[in-house]
Tab-separated table of N, CA and C in Angstrom:
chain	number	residue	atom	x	y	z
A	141	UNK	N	66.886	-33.584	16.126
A	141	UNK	CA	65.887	-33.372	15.083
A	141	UNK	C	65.642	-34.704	14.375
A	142	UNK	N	64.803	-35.162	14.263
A	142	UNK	CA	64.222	-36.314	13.415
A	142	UNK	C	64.480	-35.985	12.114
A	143	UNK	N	63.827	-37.502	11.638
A	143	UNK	CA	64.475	-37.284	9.789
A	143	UNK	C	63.653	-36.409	9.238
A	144	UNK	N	62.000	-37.071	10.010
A	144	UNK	CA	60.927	-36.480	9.105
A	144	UNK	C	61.075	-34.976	9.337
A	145	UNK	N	61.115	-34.224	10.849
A	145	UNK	CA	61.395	-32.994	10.678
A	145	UNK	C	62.118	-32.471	9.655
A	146	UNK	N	63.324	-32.721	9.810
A	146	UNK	CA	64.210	-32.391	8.680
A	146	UNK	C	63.907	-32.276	7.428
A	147	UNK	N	63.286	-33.015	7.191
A	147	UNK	CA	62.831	-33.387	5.591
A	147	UNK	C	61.492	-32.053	5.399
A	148	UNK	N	60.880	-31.780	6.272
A	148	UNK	CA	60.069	-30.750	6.321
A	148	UNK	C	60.384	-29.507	5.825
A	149	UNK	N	61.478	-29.519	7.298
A	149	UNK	CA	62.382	-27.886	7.279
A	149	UNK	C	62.848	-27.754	5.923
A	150	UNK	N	63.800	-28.801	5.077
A	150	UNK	CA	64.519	-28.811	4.090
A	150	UNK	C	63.593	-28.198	2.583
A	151	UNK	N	62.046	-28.954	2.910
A	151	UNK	CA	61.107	-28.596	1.861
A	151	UNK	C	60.607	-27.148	2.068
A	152	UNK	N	60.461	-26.569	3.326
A	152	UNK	CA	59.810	-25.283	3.323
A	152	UNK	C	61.136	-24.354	3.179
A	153	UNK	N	62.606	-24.708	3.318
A	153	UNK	CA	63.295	-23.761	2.641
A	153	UNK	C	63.624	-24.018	1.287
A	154	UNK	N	63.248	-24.690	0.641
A	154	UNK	CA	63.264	-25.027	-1.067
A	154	UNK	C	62.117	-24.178	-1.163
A	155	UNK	N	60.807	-24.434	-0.593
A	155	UNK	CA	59.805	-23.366	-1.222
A	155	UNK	C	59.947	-21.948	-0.983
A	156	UNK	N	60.329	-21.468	-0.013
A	156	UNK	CA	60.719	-19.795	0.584
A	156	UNK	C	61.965	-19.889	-0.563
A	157	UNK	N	62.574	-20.514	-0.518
A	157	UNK	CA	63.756	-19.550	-1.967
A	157	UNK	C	63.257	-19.959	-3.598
A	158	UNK	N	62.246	-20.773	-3.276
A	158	UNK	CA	61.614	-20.964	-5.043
A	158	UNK	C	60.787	-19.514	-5.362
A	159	UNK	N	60.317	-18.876	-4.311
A	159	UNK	CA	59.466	-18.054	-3.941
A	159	UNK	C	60.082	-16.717	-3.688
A	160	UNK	N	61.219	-16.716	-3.487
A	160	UNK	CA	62.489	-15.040	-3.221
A	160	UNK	C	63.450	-15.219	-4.971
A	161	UNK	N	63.667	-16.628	-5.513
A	161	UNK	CA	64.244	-16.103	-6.686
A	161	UNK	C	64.199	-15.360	-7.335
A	162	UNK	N	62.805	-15.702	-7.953
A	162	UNK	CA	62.397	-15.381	-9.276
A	162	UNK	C	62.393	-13.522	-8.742
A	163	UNK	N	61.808	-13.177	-7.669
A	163	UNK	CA	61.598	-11.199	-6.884
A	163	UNK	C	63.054	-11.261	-6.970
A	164	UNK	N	63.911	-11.900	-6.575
A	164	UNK	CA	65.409	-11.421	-6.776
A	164	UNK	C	65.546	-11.076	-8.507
A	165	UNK	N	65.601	-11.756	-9.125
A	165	UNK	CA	65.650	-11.706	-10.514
A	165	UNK	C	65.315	-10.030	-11.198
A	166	UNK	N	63.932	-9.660	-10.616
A	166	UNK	CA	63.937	-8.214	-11.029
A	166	UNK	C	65.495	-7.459	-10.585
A	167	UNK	N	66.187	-7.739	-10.091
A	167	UNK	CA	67.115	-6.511	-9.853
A	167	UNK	C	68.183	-6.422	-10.570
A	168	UNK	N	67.884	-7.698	-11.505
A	168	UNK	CA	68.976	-7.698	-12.600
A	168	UNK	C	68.867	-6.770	-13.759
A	169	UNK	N	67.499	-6.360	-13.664
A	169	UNK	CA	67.146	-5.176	-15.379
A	169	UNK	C	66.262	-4.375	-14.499
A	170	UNK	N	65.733	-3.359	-15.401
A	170	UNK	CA	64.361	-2.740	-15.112
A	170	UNK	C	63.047	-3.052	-15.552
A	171	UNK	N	62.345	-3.102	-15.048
A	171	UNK	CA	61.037	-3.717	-15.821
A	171	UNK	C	60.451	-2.557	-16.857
A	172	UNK	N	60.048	-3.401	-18.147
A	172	UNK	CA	59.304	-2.726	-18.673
A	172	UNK	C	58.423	-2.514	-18.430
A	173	UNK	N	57.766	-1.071	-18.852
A	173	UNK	CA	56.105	-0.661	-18.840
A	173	UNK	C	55.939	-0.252	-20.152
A	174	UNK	N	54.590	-0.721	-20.036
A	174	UNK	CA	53.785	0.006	-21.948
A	174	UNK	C	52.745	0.492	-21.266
A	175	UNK	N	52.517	1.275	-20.903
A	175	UNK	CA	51.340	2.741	-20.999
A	175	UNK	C	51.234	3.639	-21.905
A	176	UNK	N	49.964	2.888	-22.861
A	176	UNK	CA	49.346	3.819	-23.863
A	176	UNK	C	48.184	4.453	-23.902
A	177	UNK	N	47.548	3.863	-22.382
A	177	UNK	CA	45.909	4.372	-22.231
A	177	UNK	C	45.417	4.036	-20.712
A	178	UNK	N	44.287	5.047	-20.039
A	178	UNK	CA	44.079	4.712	-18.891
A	178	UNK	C	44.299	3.406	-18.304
A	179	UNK	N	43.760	2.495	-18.976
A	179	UNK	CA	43.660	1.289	-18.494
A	179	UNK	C	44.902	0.713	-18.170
A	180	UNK	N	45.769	0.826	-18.606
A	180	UNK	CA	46.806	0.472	-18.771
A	180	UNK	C	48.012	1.010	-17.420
A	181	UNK	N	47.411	2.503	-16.988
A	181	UNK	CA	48.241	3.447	-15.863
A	181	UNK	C	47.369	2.713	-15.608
A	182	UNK	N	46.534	2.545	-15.003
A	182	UNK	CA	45.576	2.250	-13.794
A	182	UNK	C	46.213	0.874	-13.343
A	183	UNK	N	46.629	-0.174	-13.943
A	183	UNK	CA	46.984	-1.391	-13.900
A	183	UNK	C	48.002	-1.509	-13.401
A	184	UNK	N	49.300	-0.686	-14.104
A	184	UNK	CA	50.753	-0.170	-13.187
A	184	UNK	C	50.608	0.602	-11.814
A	185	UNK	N	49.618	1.394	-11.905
A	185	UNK	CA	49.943	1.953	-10.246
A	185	UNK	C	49.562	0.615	-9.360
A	186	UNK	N	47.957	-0.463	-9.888
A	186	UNK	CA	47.930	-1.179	-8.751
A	186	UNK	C	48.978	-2.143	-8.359
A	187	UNK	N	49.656	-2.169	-9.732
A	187	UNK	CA	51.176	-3.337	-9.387
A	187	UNK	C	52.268	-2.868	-8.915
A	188	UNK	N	52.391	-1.299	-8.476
A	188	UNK	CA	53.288	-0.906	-7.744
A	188	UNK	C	52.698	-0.098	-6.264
A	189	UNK	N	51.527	-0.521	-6.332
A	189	UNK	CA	51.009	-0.717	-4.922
A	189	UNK	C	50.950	-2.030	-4.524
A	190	UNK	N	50.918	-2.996	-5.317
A	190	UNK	CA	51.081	-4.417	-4.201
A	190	UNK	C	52.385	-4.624	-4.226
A	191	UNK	N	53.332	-4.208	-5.014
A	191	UNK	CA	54.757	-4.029	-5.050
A	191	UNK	C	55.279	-3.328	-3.658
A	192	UNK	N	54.845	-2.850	-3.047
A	192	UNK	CA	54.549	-1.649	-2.137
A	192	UNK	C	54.743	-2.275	-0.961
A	193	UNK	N	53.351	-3.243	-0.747
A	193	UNK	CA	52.910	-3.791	-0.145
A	193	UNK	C	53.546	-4.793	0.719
A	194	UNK	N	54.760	-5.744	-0.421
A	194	UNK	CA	54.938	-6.936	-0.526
A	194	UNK	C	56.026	-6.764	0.016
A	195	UNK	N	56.556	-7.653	1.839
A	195	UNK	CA	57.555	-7.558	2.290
A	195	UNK	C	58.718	-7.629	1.964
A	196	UNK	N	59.011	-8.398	0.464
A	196	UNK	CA	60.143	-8.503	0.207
A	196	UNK	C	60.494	-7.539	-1.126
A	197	UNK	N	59.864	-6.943	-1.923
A	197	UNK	CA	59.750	-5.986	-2.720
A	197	UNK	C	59.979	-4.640	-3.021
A	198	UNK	N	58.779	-4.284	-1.508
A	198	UNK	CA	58.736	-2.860	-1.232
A	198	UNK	C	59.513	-2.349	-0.582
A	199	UNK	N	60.551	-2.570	-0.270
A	199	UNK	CA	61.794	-2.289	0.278
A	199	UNK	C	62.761	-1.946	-0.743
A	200	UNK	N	62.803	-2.993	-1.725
A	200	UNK	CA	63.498	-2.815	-2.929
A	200	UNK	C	63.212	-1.670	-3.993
A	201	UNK	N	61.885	-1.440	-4.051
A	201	UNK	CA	61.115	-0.493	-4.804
A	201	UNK	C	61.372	0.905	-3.861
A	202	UNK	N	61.376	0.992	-2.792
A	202	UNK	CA	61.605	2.386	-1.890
A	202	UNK	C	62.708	2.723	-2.408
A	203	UNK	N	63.951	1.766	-1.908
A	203	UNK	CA	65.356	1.759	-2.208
A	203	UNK	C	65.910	2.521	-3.524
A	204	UNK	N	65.187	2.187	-4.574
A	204	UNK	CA	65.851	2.237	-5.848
A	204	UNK	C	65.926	1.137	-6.688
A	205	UNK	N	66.252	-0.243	-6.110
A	205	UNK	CA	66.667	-1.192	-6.179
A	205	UNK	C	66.301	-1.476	-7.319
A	206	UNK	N	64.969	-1.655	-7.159
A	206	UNK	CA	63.652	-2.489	-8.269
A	206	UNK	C	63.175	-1.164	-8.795
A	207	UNK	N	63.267	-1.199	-10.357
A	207	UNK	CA	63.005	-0.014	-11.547
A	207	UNK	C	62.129	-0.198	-12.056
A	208	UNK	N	61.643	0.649	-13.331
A	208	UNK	CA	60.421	0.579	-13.547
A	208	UNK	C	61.623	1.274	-15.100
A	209	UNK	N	61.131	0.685	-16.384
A	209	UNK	CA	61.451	1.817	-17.718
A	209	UNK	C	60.367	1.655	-18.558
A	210	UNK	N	60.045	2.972	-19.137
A	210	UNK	CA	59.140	3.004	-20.093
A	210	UNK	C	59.229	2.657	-21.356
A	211	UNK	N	58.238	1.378	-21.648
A	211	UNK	CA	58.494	1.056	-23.490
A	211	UNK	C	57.219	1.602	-23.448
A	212	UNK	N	57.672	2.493	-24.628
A	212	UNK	CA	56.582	3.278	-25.697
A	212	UNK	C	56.502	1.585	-26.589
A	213	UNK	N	55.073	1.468	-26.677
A	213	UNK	CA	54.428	0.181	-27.879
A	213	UNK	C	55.542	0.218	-28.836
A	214	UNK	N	55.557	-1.227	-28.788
A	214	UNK	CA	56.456	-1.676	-30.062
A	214	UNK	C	57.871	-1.150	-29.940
A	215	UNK	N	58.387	-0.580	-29.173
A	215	UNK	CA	59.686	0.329	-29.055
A	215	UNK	C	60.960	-0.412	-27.996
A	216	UNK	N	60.667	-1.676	-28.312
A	216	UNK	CA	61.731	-2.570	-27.323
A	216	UNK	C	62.873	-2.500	-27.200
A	217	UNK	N	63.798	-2.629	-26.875
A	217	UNK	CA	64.881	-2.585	-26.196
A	217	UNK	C	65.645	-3.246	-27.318
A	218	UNK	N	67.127	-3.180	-27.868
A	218	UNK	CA	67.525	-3.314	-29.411
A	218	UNK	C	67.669	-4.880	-29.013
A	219	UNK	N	67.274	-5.498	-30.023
A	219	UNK	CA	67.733	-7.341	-29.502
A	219	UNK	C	66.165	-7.729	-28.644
A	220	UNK	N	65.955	-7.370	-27.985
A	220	UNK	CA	64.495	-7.711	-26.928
A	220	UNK	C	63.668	-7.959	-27.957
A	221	UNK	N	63.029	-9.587	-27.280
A	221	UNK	CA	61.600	-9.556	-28.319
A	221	UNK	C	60.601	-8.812	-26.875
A	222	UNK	N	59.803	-8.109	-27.445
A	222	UNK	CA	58.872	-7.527	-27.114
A	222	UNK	C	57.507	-8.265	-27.448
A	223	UNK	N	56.744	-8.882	-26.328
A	223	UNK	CA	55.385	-9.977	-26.869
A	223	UNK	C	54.101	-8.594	-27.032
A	224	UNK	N	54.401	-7.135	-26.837
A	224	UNK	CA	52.924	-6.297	-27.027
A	224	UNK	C	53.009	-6.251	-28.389
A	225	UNK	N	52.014	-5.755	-28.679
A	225	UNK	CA	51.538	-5.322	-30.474
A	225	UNK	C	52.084	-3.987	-30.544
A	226	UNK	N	52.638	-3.530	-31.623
A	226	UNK	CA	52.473	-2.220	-31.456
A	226	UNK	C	51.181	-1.218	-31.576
A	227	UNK	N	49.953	-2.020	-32.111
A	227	UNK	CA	49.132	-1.224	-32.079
A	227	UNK	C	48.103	-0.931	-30.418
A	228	UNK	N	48.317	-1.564	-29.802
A	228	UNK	CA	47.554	-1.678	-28.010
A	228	UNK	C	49.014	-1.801	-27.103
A	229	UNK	N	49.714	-2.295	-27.238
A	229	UNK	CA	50.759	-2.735	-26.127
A	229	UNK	C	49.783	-3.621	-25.551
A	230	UNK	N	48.384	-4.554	-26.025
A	230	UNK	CA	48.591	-5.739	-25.140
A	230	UNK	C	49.680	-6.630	-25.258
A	231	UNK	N	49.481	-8.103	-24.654
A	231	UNK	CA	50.144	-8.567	-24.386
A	231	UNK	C	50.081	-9.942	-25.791
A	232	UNK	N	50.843	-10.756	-26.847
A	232	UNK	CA	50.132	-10.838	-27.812
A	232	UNK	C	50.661	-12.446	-27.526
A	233	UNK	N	51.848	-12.278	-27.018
A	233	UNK	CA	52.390	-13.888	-26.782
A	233	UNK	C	51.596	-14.536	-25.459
A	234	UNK	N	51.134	-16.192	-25.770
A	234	UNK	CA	50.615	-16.595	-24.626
A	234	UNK	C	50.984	-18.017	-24.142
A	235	UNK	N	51.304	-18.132	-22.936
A	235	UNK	CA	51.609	-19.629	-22.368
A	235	UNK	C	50.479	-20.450	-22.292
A	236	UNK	N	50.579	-21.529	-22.962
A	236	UNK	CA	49.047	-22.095	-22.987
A	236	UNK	C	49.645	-23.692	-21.889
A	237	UNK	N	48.328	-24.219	-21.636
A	237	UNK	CA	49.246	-25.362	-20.636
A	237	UNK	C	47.285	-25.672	-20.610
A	238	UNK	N	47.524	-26.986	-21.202
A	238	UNK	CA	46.240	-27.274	-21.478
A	238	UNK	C	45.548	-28.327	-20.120
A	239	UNK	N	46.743	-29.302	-19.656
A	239	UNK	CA	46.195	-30.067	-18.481
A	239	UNK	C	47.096	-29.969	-17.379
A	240	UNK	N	47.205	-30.610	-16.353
A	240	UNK	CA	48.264	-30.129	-15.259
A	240	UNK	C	47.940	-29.400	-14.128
A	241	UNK	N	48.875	-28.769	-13.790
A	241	UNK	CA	48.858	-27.798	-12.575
A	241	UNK	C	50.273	-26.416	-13.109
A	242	UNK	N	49.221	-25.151	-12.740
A	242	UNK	CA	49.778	-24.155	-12.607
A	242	UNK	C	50.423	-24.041	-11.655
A	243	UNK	N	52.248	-23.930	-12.052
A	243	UNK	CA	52.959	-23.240	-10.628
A	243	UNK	C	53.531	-21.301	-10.749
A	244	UNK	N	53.594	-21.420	-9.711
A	244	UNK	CA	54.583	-20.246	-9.617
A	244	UNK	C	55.913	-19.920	-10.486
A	245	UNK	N	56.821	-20.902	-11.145
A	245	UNK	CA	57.062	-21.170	-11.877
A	245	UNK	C	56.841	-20.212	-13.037
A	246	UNK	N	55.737	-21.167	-13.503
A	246	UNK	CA	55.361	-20.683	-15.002
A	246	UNK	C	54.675	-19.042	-14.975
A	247	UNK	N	53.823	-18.850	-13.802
A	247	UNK	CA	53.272	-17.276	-13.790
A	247	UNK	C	54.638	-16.287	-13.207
A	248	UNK	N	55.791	-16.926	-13.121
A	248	UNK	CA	56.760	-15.690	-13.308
A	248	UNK	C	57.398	-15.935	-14.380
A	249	UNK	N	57.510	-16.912	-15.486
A	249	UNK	CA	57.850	-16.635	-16.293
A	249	UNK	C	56.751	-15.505	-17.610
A	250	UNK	N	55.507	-16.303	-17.217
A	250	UNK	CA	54.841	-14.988	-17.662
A	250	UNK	C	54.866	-13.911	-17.712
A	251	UNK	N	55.313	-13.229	-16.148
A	251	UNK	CA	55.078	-12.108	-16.118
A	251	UNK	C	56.232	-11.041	-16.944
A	252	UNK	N	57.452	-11.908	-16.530
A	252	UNK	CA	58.820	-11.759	-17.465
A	252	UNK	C	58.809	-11.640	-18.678
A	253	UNK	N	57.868	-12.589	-19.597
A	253	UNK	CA	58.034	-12.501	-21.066
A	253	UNK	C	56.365	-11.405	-21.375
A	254	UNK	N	55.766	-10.573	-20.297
A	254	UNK	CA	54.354	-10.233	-20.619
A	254	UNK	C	53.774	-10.981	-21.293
A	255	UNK	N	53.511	-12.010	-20.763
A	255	UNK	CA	52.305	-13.362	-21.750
A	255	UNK	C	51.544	-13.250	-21.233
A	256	UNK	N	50.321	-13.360	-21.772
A	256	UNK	CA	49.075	-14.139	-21.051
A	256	UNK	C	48.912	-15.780	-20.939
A	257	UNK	N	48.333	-16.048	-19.947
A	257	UNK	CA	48.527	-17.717	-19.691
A	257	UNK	C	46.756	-17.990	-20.320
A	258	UNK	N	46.924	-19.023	-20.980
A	258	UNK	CA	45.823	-19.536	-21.240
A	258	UNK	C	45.348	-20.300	-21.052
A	259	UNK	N	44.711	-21.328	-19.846
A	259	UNK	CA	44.376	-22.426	-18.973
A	259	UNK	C	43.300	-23.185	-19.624
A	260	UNK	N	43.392	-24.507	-19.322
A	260	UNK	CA	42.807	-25.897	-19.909
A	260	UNK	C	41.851	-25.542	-19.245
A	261	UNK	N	40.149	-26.838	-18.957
A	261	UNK	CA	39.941	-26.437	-18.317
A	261	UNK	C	39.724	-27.426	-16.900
A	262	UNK	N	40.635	-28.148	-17.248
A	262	UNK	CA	41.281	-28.874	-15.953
A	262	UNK	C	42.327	-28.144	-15.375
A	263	UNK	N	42.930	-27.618	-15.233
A	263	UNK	CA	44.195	-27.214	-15.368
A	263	UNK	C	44.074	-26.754	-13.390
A	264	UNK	N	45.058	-27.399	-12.533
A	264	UNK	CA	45.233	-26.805	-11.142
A	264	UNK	C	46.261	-25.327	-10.794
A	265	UNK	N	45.393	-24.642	-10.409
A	265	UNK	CA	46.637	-23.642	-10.130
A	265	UNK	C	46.583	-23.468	-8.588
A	266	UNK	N	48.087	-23.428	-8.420
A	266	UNK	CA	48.436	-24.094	-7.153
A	266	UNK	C	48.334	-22.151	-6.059
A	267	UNK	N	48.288	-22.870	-4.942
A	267	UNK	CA	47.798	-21.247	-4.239
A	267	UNK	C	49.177	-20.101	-4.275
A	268	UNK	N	49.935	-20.461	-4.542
A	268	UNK	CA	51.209	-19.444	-4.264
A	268	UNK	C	51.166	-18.862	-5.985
A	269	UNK	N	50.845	-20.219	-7.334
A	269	UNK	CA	50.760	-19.025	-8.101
A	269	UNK	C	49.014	-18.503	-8.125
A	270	UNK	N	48.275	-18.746	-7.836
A	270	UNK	CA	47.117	-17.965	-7.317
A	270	UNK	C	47.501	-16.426	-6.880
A	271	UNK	N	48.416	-16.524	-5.873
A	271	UNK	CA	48.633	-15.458	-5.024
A	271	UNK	C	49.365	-14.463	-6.114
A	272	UNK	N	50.671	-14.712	-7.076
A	272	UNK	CA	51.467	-14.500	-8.133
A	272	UNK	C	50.377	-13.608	-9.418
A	273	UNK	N	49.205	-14.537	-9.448
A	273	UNK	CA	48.852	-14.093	-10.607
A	273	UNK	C	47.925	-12.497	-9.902
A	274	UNK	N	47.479	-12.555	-8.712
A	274	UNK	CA	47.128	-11.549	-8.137
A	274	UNK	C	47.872	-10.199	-7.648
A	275	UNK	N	48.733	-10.651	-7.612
A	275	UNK	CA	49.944	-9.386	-7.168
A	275	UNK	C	50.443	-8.853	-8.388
A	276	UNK	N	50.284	-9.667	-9.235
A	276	UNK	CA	50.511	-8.723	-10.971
A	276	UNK	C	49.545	-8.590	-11.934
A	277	UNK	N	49.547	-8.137	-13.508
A	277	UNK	CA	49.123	-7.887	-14.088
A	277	UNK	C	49.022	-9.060	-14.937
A	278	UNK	N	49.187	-10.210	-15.000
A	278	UNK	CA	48.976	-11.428	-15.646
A	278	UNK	C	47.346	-11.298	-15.999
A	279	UNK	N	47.314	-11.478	-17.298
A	279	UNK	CA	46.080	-11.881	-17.980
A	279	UNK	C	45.920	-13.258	-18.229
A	280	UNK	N	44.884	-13.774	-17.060
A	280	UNK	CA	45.057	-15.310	-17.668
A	280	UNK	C	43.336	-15.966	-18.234
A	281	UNK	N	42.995	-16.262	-18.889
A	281	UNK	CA	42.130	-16.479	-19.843
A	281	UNK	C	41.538	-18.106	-19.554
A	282	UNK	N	40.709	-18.597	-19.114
A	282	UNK	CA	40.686	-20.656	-19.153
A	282	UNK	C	39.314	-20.743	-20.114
A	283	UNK	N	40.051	-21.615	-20.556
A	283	UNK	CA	39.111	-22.090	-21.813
A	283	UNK	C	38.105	-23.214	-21.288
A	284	UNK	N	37.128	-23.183	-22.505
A	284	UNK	CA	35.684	-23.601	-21.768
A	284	UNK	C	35.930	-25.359	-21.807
């Protein structure tokens, strides 16, 4: 094997486990849900249909593995900051990142703390979190 190969292989398994962490990580808690209004079920079933979907997930989600618990608005977990309002259960805390590049990274920490990301309007978002912000419920907003 050559160096440069190597150096390849070495980078595409840094990205395949930058990319299985963070989905490992759900199996440490249950995820919260806030469903207070259609919109809101409608949004969870499609994220537990691409949950479904997603080879490394939906296995976990069949299993048991990967949970789902219900926060009633404002009703967090004792100690948990909770970023919804209690009056909507949107989402009220937001990651702002004014120049740069969006990674995968930062849209799972989003999805973890329910933030919305709020984008520069330079701002690159790279295709894997492209793909990230599509497979969940991330509200992301880019300013003019």
């Amino acid at each position: 094997m050559t160096s440069a190969s190597s150096h390849g292989l070495r980078a595409l398994v840094r990205e395949l486990i930058s990319e299985i962490i963070p989905q490992l990580n759900l199996l440490t808690r249950p995820q919260r849900v806030v469903i207070t209004d259609d919109e809101q079920l409608d949004g969870f079933v499609r994220r537990v249909v691409t949950t479904l979907d997603d080879p490394v997930t939906g296995p976990l989600l069949r299993s048991g593995q990967l949970r789902f618990q219900l926060d009633t608005a404002g009703n967090g977990a004792a100690g948990a900051s909770s970023p919804t309002s209690a009056a909507d259960g949107q989402a009220t805390d937001s990651i702002e990142i004014g120049k740069g590049v969006l990674t995968e990274r930062i849209v799972a920490r989003a999805i973890t703390e329910r933030a919305r990301l709020v984008l520069g309007r330079t701002v690159v978002i790279t295709p894997l979190a492209r793909e990230q912000i599509r497979k969940s419920s991330v509200e992301v907003v880019r300013r003019p």
